[in-house]
Coordinates of N, CA and C in Angstrom, one line a residue:
X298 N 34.9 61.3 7.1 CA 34.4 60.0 7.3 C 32.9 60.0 7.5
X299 N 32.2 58.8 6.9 CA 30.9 59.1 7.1 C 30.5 58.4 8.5
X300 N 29.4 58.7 9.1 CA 28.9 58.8 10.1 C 27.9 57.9 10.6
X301 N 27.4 57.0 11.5 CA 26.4 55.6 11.3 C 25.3 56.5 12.1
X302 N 24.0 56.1 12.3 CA 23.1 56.5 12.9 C 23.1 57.0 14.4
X303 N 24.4 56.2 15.2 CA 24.4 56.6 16.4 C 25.5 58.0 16.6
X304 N 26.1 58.2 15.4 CA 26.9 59.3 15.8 C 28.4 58.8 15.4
X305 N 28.8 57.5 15.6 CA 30.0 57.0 15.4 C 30.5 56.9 13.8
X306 N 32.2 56.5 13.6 CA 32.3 56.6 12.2 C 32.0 55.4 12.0
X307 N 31.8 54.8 10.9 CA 31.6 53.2 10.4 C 32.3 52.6 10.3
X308 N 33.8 53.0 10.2 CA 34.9 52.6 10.2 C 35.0 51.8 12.3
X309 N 34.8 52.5 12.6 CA 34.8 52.1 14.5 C 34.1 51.1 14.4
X310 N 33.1 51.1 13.8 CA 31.8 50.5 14.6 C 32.3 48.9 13.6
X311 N 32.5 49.3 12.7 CA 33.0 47.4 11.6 C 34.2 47.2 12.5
X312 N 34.7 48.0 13.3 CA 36.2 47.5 13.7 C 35.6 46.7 15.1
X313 N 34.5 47.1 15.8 CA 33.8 46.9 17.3 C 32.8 45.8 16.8
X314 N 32.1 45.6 15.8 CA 31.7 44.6 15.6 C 31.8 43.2 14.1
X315 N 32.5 42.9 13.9 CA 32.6 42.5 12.4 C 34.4 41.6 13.5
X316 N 34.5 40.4 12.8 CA 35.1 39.6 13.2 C 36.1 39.2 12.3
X317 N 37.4 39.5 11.9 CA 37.9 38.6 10.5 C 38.6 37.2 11.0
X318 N 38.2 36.4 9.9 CA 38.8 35.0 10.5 C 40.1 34.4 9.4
X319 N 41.2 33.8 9.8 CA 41.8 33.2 8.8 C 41.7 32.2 9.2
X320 N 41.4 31.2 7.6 CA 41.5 29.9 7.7 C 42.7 29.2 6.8
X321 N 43.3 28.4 7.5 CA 45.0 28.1 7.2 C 44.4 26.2 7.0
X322 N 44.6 25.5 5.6 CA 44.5 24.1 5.8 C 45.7 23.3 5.8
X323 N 45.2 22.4 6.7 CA 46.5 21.5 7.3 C 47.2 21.1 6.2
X324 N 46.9 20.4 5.0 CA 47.4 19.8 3.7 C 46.3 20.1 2.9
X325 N 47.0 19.8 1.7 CA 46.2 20.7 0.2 C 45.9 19.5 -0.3
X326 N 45.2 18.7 0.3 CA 44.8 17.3 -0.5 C 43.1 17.6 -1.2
X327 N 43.2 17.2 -1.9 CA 41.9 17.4 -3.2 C 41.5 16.5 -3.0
X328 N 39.9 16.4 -2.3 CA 39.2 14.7 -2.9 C 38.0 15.0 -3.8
X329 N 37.8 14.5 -4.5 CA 37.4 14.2 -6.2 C 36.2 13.4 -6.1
X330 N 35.1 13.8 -6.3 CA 34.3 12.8 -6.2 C 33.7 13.1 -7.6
X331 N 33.5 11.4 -8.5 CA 32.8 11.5 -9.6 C 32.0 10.4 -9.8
X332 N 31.0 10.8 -10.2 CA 29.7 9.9 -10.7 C 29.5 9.2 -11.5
X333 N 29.6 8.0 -11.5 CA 29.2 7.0 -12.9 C 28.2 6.4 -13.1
X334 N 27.4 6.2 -13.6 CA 25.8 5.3 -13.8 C 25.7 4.0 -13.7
X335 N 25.5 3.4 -13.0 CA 25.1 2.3 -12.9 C 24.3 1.0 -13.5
X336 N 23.7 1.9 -14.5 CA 23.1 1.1 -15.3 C 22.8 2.2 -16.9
X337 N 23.4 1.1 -18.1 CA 23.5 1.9 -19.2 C 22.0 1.8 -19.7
X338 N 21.6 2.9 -20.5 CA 20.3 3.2 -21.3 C 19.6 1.2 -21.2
X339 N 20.2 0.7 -22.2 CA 19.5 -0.8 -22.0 C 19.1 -1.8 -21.1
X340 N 20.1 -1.8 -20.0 CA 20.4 -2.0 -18.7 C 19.0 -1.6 -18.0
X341 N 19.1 -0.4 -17.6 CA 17.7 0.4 -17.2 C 16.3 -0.1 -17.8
X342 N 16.4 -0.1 -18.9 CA 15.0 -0.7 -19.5 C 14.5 -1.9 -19.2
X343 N 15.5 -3.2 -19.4 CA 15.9 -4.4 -19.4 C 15.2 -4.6 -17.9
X344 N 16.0 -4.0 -17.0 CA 15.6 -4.0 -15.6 C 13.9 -3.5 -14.8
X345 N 13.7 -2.6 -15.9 CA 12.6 -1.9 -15.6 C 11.1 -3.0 -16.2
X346 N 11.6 -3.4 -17.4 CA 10.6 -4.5 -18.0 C 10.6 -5.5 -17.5
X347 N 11.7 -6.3 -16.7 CA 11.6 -7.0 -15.6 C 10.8 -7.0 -14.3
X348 N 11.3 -5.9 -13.9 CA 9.7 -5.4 -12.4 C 8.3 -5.0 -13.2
X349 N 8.2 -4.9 -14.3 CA 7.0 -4.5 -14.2 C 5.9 -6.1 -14.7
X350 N 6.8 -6.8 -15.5 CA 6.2 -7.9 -15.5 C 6.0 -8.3 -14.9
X351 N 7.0 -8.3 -13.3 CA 6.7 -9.3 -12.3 C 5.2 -9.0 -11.8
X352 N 5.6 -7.6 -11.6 CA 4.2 -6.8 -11.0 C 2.4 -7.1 -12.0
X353 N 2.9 -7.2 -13.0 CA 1.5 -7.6 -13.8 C 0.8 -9.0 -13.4
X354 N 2.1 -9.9 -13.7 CA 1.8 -11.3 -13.3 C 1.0 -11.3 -12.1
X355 N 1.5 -10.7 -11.1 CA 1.1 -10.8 -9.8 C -0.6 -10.1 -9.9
X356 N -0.3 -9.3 -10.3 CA -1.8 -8.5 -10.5 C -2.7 -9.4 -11.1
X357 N -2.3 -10.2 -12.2 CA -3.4 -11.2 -13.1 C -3.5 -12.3 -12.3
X358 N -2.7 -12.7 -11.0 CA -3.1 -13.9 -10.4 C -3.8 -13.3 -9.3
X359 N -3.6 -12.4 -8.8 CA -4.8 -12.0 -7.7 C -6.3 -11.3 -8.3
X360 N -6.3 -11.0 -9.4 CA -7.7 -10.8 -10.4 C -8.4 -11.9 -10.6
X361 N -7.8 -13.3 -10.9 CA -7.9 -14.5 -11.1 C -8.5 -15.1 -10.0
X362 N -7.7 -14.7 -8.5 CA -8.4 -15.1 -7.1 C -9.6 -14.7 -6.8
X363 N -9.3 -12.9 -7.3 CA -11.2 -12.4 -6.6 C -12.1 -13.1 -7.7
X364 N -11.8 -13.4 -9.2 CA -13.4 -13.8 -10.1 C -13.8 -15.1 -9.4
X365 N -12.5 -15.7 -8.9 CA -12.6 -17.5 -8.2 C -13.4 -17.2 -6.5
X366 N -13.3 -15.8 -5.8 CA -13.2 -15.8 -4.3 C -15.4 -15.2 -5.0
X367 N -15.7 -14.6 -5.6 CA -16.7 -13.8 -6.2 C -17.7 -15.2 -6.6
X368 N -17.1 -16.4 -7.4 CA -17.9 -17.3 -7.9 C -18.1 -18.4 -7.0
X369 N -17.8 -18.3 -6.3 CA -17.7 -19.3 -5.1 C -18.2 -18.3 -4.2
X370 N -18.9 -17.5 -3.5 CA -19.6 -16.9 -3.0 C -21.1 -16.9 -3.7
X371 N -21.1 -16.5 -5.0 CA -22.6 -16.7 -5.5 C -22.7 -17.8 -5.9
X372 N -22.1 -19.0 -6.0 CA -22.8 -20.1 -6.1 C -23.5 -20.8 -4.5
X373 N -22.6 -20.0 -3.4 CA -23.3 -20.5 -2.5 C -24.0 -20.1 -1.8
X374 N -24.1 -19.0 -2.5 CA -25.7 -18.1 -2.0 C -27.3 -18.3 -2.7
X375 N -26.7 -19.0 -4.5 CA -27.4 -19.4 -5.7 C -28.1 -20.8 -5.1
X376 N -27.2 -21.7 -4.6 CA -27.4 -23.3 -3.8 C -28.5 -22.9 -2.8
X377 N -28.4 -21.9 -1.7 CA -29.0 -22.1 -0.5 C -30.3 -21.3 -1.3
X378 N -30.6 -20.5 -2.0 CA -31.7 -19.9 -2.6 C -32.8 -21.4 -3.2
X379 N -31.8 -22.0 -3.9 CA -32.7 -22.6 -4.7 C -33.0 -24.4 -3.9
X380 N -32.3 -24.5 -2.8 CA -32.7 -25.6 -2.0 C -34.2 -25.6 -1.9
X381 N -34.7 -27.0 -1.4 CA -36.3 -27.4 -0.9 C -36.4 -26.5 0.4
X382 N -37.5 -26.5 0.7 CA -37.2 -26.6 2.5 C -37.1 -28.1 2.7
X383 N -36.5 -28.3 4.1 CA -36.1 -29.8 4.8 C -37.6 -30.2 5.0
X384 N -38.2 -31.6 4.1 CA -39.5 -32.6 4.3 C -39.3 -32.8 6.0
X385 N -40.5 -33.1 6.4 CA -40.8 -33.1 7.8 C -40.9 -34.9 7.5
X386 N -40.5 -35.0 8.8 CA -39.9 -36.7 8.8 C -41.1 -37.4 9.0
X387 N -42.4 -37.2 8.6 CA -43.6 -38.1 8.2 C -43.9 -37.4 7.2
X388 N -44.4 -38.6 6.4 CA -45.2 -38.3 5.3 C -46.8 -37.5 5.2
X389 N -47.3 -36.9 4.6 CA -48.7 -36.6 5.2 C -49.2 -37.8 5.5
X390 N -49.6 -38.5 4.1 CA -50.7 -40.0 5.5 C -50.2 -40.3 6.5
X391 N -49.1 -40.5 6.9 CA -48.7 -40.8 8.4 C -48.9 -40.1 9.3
X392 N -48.9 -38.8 8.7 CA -49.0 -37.8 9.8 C -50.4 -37.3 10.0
X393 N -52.0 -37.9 9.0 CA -52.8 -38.0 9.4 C -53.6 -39.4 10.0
X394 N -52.9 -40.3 9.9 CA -53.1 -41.3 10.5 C -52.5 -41.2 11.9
X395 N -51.7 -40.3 12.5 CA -51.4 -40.0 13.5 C -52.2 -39.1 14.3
X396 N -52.7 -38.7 13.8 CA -53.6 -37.3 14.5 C -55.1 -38.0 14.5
X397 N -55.3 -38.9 14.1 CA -56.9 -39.9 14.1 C -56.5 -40.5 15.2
X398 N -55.3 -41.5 15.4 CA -54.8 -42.0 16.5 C -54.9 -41.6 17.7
X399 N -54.6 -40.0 17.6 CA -54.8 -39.1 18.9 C -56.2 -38.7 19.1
X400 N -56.9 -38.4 18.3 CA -58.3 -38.0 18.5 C -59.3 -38.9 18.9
X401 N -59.3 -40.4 18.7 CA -59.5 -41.6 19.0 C -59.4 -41.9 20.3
X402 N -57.7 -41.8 21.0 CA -57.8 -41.9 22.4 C -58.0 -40.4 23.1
X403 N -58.5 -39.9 22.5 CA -59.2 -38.5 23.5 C -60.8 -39.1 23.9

């Protein structure tokens, strides 16, 4: 018999450590599981060109919001650029006939 590293036969040592198990099943029932597709070659496509349209659509109306959110921002930056300044509420002759007024009663 051959001999394991500690001196023992291998025969002892599989008998001292090594476990055999039987496994006995209650009933011999077979469950079967099989896979079927859920959607045929055309199906899949059909469905797939569906979402993705949805998804474009959606993409071309929010492309549509930023050129609208974009033009409406520089027009109202274009407006406040190109305003007057606010006229001062006398006209010049009034406002030098005011200051004679003042210098008069000094």
């Amino acid at each position: 018999m051959e001999r394991s590293d500690e001196g023992f036969p291998v025969q002892q040592k599989i008998q001292e450590n090594y476990l055999k198990v039987d496994v006995y099943y209650q009933t011999f029932n077979v469950r079967s599981v099989s896979e079927v597709p859920q959607y045929s070659g055309d199906s899949l496509f059909a469905a797939l060109g569906g979402a993705l349209s949805f998804y474009l659509g959606v993409a071309i109306v929010i492309g549509f919001e930023l050129v609208e959110l974009f033009v409406l921002v520089f027009a109202s930056i274009w407006s406040h650029q190109t305003q007057s300044p606010k006229k001062s509420f006398m006209k010049n002759s009034d406002a030098l006939e005011n200051n004679r007024a003042i210098l008069k009663a000094q």
